[in-house]
């Protein structure tokens, strides 16, 4: 287990600020503030310190990922539509190397074929999709487990 506080950055991309009224049949009725509060609370239960960030702008997301280097232990990223288009966000994740989980509220594989391709999965430990806001909770739990496994392996190596 990593010594000290384990810090996770939750990033939400474009249009996720409209949660609550955006296509509720797909994305549910919770607002972004509800989802972020859930991440902080569930994170606390898991012993994680969670910080949240949202932007509609690709460059701002790239900047936030870059500034997470050496500060956060893991990233849970719902890049929204940029998932399916952004080589810049992929490159930022590859550059910082911080363990990241790709998150989606909806089951993107049940939807239009353009949502089946992710540019970001290449840089992610794994992908969690289709569980609504619980997808974020699953991502936090997966990150905790991965970080513990990685640091146990470090300890064994000595
Ligand atoms: C989404 C799925 C994307 O295809 C879409 O563009 C979003 C939200 C999801 O959480 O299900 O904005 O990432």
Coordinates of C-alpha atoms and ligand atoms in Angstrom, one line a residue:
X1 CA 0.0 0.0 0.0
X2 CA 1.2 3.5 -0.8
X3 CA 2.3 5.4 2.3
X4 CA 0.4 8.6 3.1
X5 CA -2.8 9.8 1.4
X6 CA -3.8 8.2 -1.9
X7 CA -5.0 11.0 -4.2
X8 CA -7.3 10.5 -7.1
X9 CA -8.3 13.0 -9.7
X10 CA -11.8 12.6 -11.2
X11 CA -12.0 14.4 -14.6
X12 CA -15.2 15.0 -16.5
X13 CA -15.2 16.3 -20.0
X14 CA -17.6 18.1 -22.3
X15 CA -21.3 18.3 -21.6
X16 CA -21.0 16.4 -18.3
X17 CA -21.7 19.8 -16.6
X18 CA -25.3 19.3 -18.0
X19 CA -25.9 16.1 -16.1
X20 CA -29.3 16.2 -14.5
X21 CA -31.2 17.5 -17.5
X22 CA -29.1 16.1 -20.4
X23 CA -30.8 13.0 -21.9
X24 CA -31.8 11.6 -18.5
X25 CA -32.9 8.3 -20.0
X26 CA -29.2 7.8 -20.9
X27 CA -27.4 9.7 -18.1
X28 CA -29.8 9.7 -15.2
X29 CA -31.1 12.5 -13.1
X30 CA -28.1 13.2 -10.9
X31 CA -26.3 16.5 -11.5
X32 CA -22.5 16.8 -11.9
X33 CA -22.4 18.2 -8.3
X34 CA -24.2 15.0 -7.1
X35 CA -21.8 12.8 -9.0
X36 CA -18.8 14.7 -7.7
X37 CA -20.1 14.6 -4.1
X38 CA -20.6 10.8 -4.5
X39 CA -17.0 10.4 -5.7
X40 CA -15.7 12.4 -2.7
X41 CA -17.8 10.4 -0.2
X42 CA -17.2 7.0 -1.7
X43 CA -13.5 7.9 -2.0
X44 CA -13.4 8.7 1.7
X45 CA -15.0 5.2 2.4
X46 CA -12.2 3.7 0.4
X47 CA -9.5 5.7 2.1
X48 CA -8.9 7.9 -1.0
X49 CA -8.7 11.7 -1.3
X50 CA -10.7 12.6 -4.3
X51 CA -10.5 15.9 -6.2
X52 CA -12.9 16.6 -9.1
X53 CA -12.5 18.7 -12.3
X54 CA -14.7 19.4 -15.2
X55 CA -14.1 21.2 -18.5
X56 CA -15.8 21.4 -21.9
X57 CA -12.4 22.2 -23.4
X58 CA -10.0 19.6 -24.7
X59 CA -6.9 21.8 -24.0
X60 CA -8.0 22.4 -20.4
X61 CA -8.3 18.6 -19.9
X62 CA -4.8 18.1 -21.4
X63 CA -3.5 20.9 -19.0
X64 CA -5.2 19.3 -16.0
X65 CA -3.8 15.8 -16.8
X66 CA -0.3 17.3 -17.2
X67 CA -0.5 19.1 -13.9
X68 CA -1.6 15.9 -12.2
X69 CA 1.8 14.4 -12.7
X70 CA 3.5 13.6 -9.4
X71 CA 0.5 15.0 -7.5
X72 CA -2.2 12.4 -8.0
X73 CA -1.8 8.6 -7.7
X74 CA -4.6 7.9 -10.1
X75 CA -7.1 9.4 -12.5
X76 CA -10.7 8.5 -13.2
X77 CA -11.6 10.0 -16.6
X78 CA -14.9 10.5 -18.3
X79 CA -13.8 12.5 -21.3
X80 CA -17.3 12.5 -22.8
X81 CA -17.2 12.8 -26.6
X82 CA -13.4 13.5 -26.6
X83 CA -13.1 9.8 -25.7
X84 CA -13.9 9.0 -29.4
X85 CA -11.8 11.8 -31.0
X86 CA -8.9 13.0 -28.8
X87 CA -5.3 12.0 -29.6
X88 CA -4.2 15.0 -27.5
X89 CA -5.9 13.6 -24.4
X90 CA -4.4 10.1 -25.1
X91 CA -0.9 11.7 -25.5
X92 CA -1.3 13.6 -22.2
X93 CA -2.3 10.3 -20.4
X94 CA 0.7 8.5 -22.0
X95 CA 3.0 11.4 -21.1
X96 CA 2.1 11.5 -17.4
X97 CA 1.9 7.8 -16.9
X98 CA -0.5 8.2 -13.9
X99 CA -2.7 5.1 -13.7
X100 CA -6.0 6.0 -15.3
X101 CA -9.4 4.3 -15.6
X102 CA -11.8 5.3 -18.4
X103 CA -15.3 5.9 -17.2
X104 CA -18.7 6.2 -18.9
X105 CA -22.1 6.6 -17.4
X106 CA -23.8 4.9 -20.4
X107 CA -23.0 1.5 -22.0
X108 CA -21.3 3.0 -25.1
X109 CA -21.2 -0.4 -26.8
X110 CA -25.0 -0.4 -26.9
X111 CA -25.0 2.9 -28.7
X112 CA -23.9 4.4 -32.1
X113 CA -20.9 2.7 -33.6
X114 CA -18.8 5.9 -33.4
X115 CA -19.0 5.5 -29.6
X116 CA -17.5 2.1 -29.8
X117 CA -14.0 3.4 -30.6
X118 CA -12.0 5.0 -27.7
X119 CA -8.7 6.7 -28.3
X120 CA -8.1 6.7 -24.6
X121 CA -8.4 3.0 -23.7
X122 CA -4.8 2.5 -24.9
X123 CA -3.6 4.6 -21.9
X124 CA -6.1 3.2 -19.4
X125 CA -5.8 0.3 -17.0
X126 CA -9.4 -0.5 -17.8
X127 CA -12.8 0.8 -18.9
X128 CA -16.0 1.0 -16.8
X129 CA -19.2 1.8 -18.7
X130 CA -22.9 1.4 -18.3
X131 CA -23.5 1.7 -14.5
X132 CA -24.5 5.3 -14.4
X133 CA -22.9 7.3 -11.6
X134 CA -21.9 4.0 -10.0
X135 CA -19.3 3.7 -12.8
X136 CA -17.2 6.3 -11.0
X137 CA -17.4 4.4 -7.7
X138 CA -16.3 1.2 -9.5
X139 CA -13.4 3.2 -11.1
X140 CA -12.3 4.5 -7.7
X141 CA -12.4 0.9 -6.3
X142 CA -10.5 -0.4 -9.3
X143 CA -7.8 2.3 -8.9
X144 CA -7.4 1.6 -5.2
X145 CA -7.0 -2.1 -5.9
X146 CA -4.5 -1.5 -8.7
X147 CA -2.4 1.0 -6.7
X148 CA -2.3 -1.4 -3.7
X149 CA -1.2 -4.3 -6.0
X150 CA 1.5 -2.1 -7.6
X151 CA 2.8 -0.9 -4.3
X152 CA 2.8 -4.4 -2.7
X153 CA 4.9 -5.6 -5.7
X154 CA 7.3 -2.6 -5.1
X155 CA 7.7 -3.6 -1.4
X156 CA 8.3 -7.3 -2.4
X157 CA 11.0 -6.2 -4.9
X158 CA 12.6 -4.2 -2.0
Ligands
LIG1 C1 -20.2 9.3 -22.1 C2 -20.4 8.6 -23.5 C3 -19.9 9.5 -24.6 O1 -20.1 8.8 -25.9 C4 -20.6 10.8 -24.7 O2 -20.1 11.6 -25.7 C5 -20.6 11.5 -23.4 C6 -20.8 10.7 -22.2 C7 -20.8 8.6 -21.0 O3 -20.5 8.9 -19.8 O4 -21.6 7.6 -21.2 O5 -20.6 12.7 -23.3 O6 -18.8 9.4 -21.9

